[in-house]
Amino acid sequence: MALRVSKVPGIGLMKGMWLTLRTLFKRPVTINYPKEKEIPVPRARGVIALDTEACTVCMLCARECPDWCIYIEGHKELQPPSKPGGRPRSRATLDRFDIDYALCMYCGICVEVCPFDALFWSPEYEYSEGSISAMLHDKERLTDWLATVPAPPPLEKN
Amino acid sequence: MTDQHLLAMHHSEVQVSVELETPDVTLNLGPQHPSTHGVLRLIAKVDGEVINEVEPVIGYMHRGYEKLAEVRTYPQIVALVSRIDWVSGYASEVPLMVAVERLMDIVPPDRAQYIRLVLTEMARISSHLVFLSSYPLELGAPTPLMHALRERERILDLIEMVTGGRFHPNFNRVGGVKPAAGAGSNQKKVVQDLPEGFLGQTLAAIQDVVGVCDDMEDLVLGNEIFLERTKGVGIIPVDKALAYGVSGPNLRASGVRFDIRKTDDYLPYDGFDFDIPAGENGDCFDRYWVRLQEIREASKIIRQAVETMPSGDLQAKVPRIIKVPKGEVYVRAENPKGEMGYHVVSEGGRGPYRLKIRSASFSNLSVLPWLLKGQLVPDIIAILGSLDFVLGDVDR
Amino acid sequence: MTALLDNFWVLLALKVLIIAAVVPGVALVFIFAELKISAHMQSRIGPYFAGGRWGWAQPLADGIKFMQKEDLVPEDADRPVFKFAPMVVLMGTLAVFVIVPFSPKLIVRDLDIGVFYALAAGSVTTIGVLMAGWSSANKYSLMGGLRAAAQLIAYELPLVLAVVGVVIQAGTMSMNGIVVAQIEPVFHIGEVAIRLPFLLQGQVIGFAIFMIAALAELNRTPFDMPIAESELVMGYLTEYSGIRFTMFFLAEYAGMFSMSAIAATLFLGGYYLPGVPEGALDVLGPLILMAKVTLLVFIIIWLRWTFPRLREDQLQSLAWRWLIPLALANIAVTAVAKVVL
């Protein structure tokens, strides 16, 4: 734990200058953003994708959301009976599924509580907008994100 | 000299010091100021460059987390508490979960505990690297900032690799860590265990972190100008530190070898070999040095934990809906900024009846009015920065 | 044509125009150099987009941006003083270039007391800084201005004393004369005449003191207390915006240029480089001087991006307790050596 501080005055200044000079000739580590892009890790919480087929309008996500940024509306629809002669089934249909990303705090609780695999995390991050109202993604926009959902990463073996 | 004394003296003996009377200038530092780490406001009464009195005004970033917690469930609160001290978000989650687990009488599996420990130490490294980099900035040297943040980025990438979040991991669950991506039949199979390559990359990253610690010694700690600016500046003696409730690295810089990681058992730290660095004088230099050493110690802990990572479950058996039995508990943890404690009072519901948050920065900051009296204006910034507080942690 | 050039006023206008065009141009190059060098010292890329390759147009873009911005004057400010201050700073900086010899002939005016004039003109900038600090009606600005004034008094002295050594050695105060004195062979090895700049003729301490004092005079790190971004927000610059801020900004870099040019002339041989035939100096002289200036500017930038800043009282103690005694000793040693050798 000895401190590598020199007793000779000026050496400390020289060491610092040597370090900055060395760094001057090294390759920069920053990424030249719009031209090059970092590839986010598969688990990165970038944006939430919605699978409308799987959603049953159970409202669990909207209820568990800590800042209530999910807006869901739905109605019951009668489906043709599965067996001929049977009773027509009633099925919940999604009318509105909006996530307000201006409010969302990216905790992921909605994805976790969804019992029907309708919500997924996508690592996409480029959806900034000029106006705050445009941060409200409707269900079409959320469905578009579905294509960007990556496969889960392989796990460490131990 | 008493009045009688004065009267008894001959007029010629009375010494009168004639000094120009100058009114103090009130200097408002903040809430918008480059060096107040957000929205701290200091009302300083200055005489030239000398400070006669300083009054910190806090509360500009009060978000009412204690009140918010009362109307939320425990899983929701986890997402909130990482925002208290956002520089080390992960570390704030752990003590809350430990408190809930103690109330529910759950013991998390070993692997979950080790993952918590590794990520907590990573949060410590990233928080201390922010301090190591931003403190020279306040003394006017911008380059260490980029050098330290370069390596911090790797630590954050590793945290993101496991948890999906860089600052706000929300990875702790009652009874362990996040077990699966979701509750659905498919997502349930997406286990959130450590991803492949994590352990190897961690070892490589902490090697670089230790390397940048050496760089910081060259660039900052050994620099004569830095020594001039920090040695003997802002000394907190042990008795004052204890009286004001200063904790964490600030307390250890004053020479008290007190570390909650050694005294409490919120995480299995007793199985690891690490030292508690302590300073001698309690000045700004010691506070910098202690944090630099703590990064090295944290790297040691991470290396040991990675090498002995047990296998097993990520979460203990918990009910689907978390209901905490009636009772109350206080759990404290050694967070990067100091002692972070949660006092959970449960009335048996899905959320706490009352959640008292003891945050380190608030207590550390309380020493400021005493500490800044009689200092120079440039030293306000030097001392303020050396306490390493985050306004979110102060105001909550 | 020559008749026209002989006219005093035409020539004057020409010289003023050249300086007013060249100096800010060079300052822009130095601003760009600072942006790039600082970036790479911090593992960053720096400006990249403006102007295409390497972001070379970044300082120009910044300048245009600043000019578009509103020229704000605080309500309580002393308006005339506030508005005049940046001009004083820029004028003080530009005035120094009158005596900088770029080649044996390329000099605006080779004054007999050139060095003296340079130092005097250079310290006018501090008056401008003080004006800015006082007139802004801002406590931070005022403190910055006062710090600048204290710094001027502390550092003007070592700056002048460091130059005295060179003046003794050269036997003249004319800038051109000082360069010519450095062209004079010091001694001969066989047939080869050895010509050395004053730095290698024993003015090492003088050069170091001059550079340290120049840094303090320019308010560059580690002596940037008058600006002290983390303490005083931006010091005397806090209330400035738009074109007036640009003037301060240009003056800072033009000041780096002028101080480096004086240091290069006094200590590094100015436009002369050993080995270059004297006939070619008219053409190569400016390039040689610029190369030396660039080297010194690089060192100034390098220091800025490595060191933290000192405290005002520490700076005063450095100046009064170390630099001034050292400079006096340097003068004594130089004078004795001049007489004895």
GROMACS .gro file of C-alpha atoms in nm, chain A residues 3-5 12-23 26, chain B residues 129 132-133 136 143-151 207-223 288 292 295-296, chain C residues 41-43 306:
model
   54
    3LEU     CA    1   0.227   0.545  -0.205
    4ARG     CA    2   0.427   0.588  -0.521
    5VAL     CA    3   0.497   0.952  -0.460
   12GLY     CA    4   0.539   1.424  -0.973
   13LEU     CA    5   0.478   1.692  -1.234
   14MET     CA    6   0.700   1.508  -1.484
   15LYS     CA    7   0.519   1.178  -1.432
   16GLY     CA    8   0.187   1.338  -1.509
   17MET     CA    9   0.324   1.504  -1.820
   18TRP     CA   10   0.473   1.177  -1.937
   19LEU     CA   11   0.135   1.010  -1.893
   20THR     CA   12  -0.055   1.269  -2.095
   21LEU     CA   13   0.213   1.263  -2.366
   22ARG     CA   14   0.190   0.883  -2.385
   23THR     CA   15  -0.187   0.900  -2.413
   26LYS     CA   16  -0.246   0.615  -2.825
  287LEU     CA   17  -1.371   0.622  -1.012
  290LEU     CA   18  -1.114   1.008  -0.852
  291SER     CA   19  -1.191   1.169  -1.184
  294PRO     CA   20  -0.912   1.683  -0.991
  301THR     CA   21  -0.764   1.510  -1.793
  302PRO     CA   22  -0.794   1.260  -1.505
  303LEU     CA   23  -1.170   1.272  -1.563
  304MET     CA   24  -1.144   1.107  -1.899
  305HIS     CA   25  -0.880   0.859  -1.792
  306ALA     CA   26  -1.079   0.728  -1.498
  307LEU     CA   27  -1.412   0.734  -1.678
  308ARG     CA   28  -1.255   0.527  -1.956
  309GLU     CA   29  -1.213   0.235  -1.717
  365GLN     CA   30  -0.677  -0.543  -1.405
  366ASP     CA   31  -0.726  -0.229  -1.610
  367VAL     CA   32  -0.896  -0.058  -1.318
  368VAL     CA   33  -0.594  -0.124  -1.101
  369GLY     CA   34  -0.386   0.007  -1.391
  370VAL     CA   35  -0.578   0.331  -1.402
  371CYS     CA   36  -0.530   0.361  -1.026
  372ASP     CA   37  -0.156   0.366  -1.093
  373ASP     CA   38  -0.218   0.626  -1.362
  374MET     CA   39  -0.412   0.836  -1.113
  375GLU     CA   40  -0.119   0.819  -0.875
  376ASP     CA   41   0.108   0.950  -1.150
  377LEU     CA   42  -0.133   1.208  -1.280
  378VAL     CA   43  -0.296   1.333  -0.962
  379LEU     CA   44  -0.177   1.194  -0.633
  380GLY     CA   45   0.192   1.251  -0.691
  381ASN     CA   46   0.144   1.589  -0.852
  446TYR     CA   47  -0.861   1.092  -0.209
  450LEU     CA   48  -0.794   0.509  -0.442
  453ILE     CA   49  -1.068   0.055  -0.547
  454ARG     CA   50  -0.769  -0.174  -0.516
  595MET     CA   51  -0.449   1.338  -2.429
  596GLN     CA   52  -0.778   1.220  -2.283
  597SER     CA   53  -0.830   0.923  -2.518
  860THR     CA   54  -0.204   1.781  -1.717
   0.00000   0.00000   0.00000
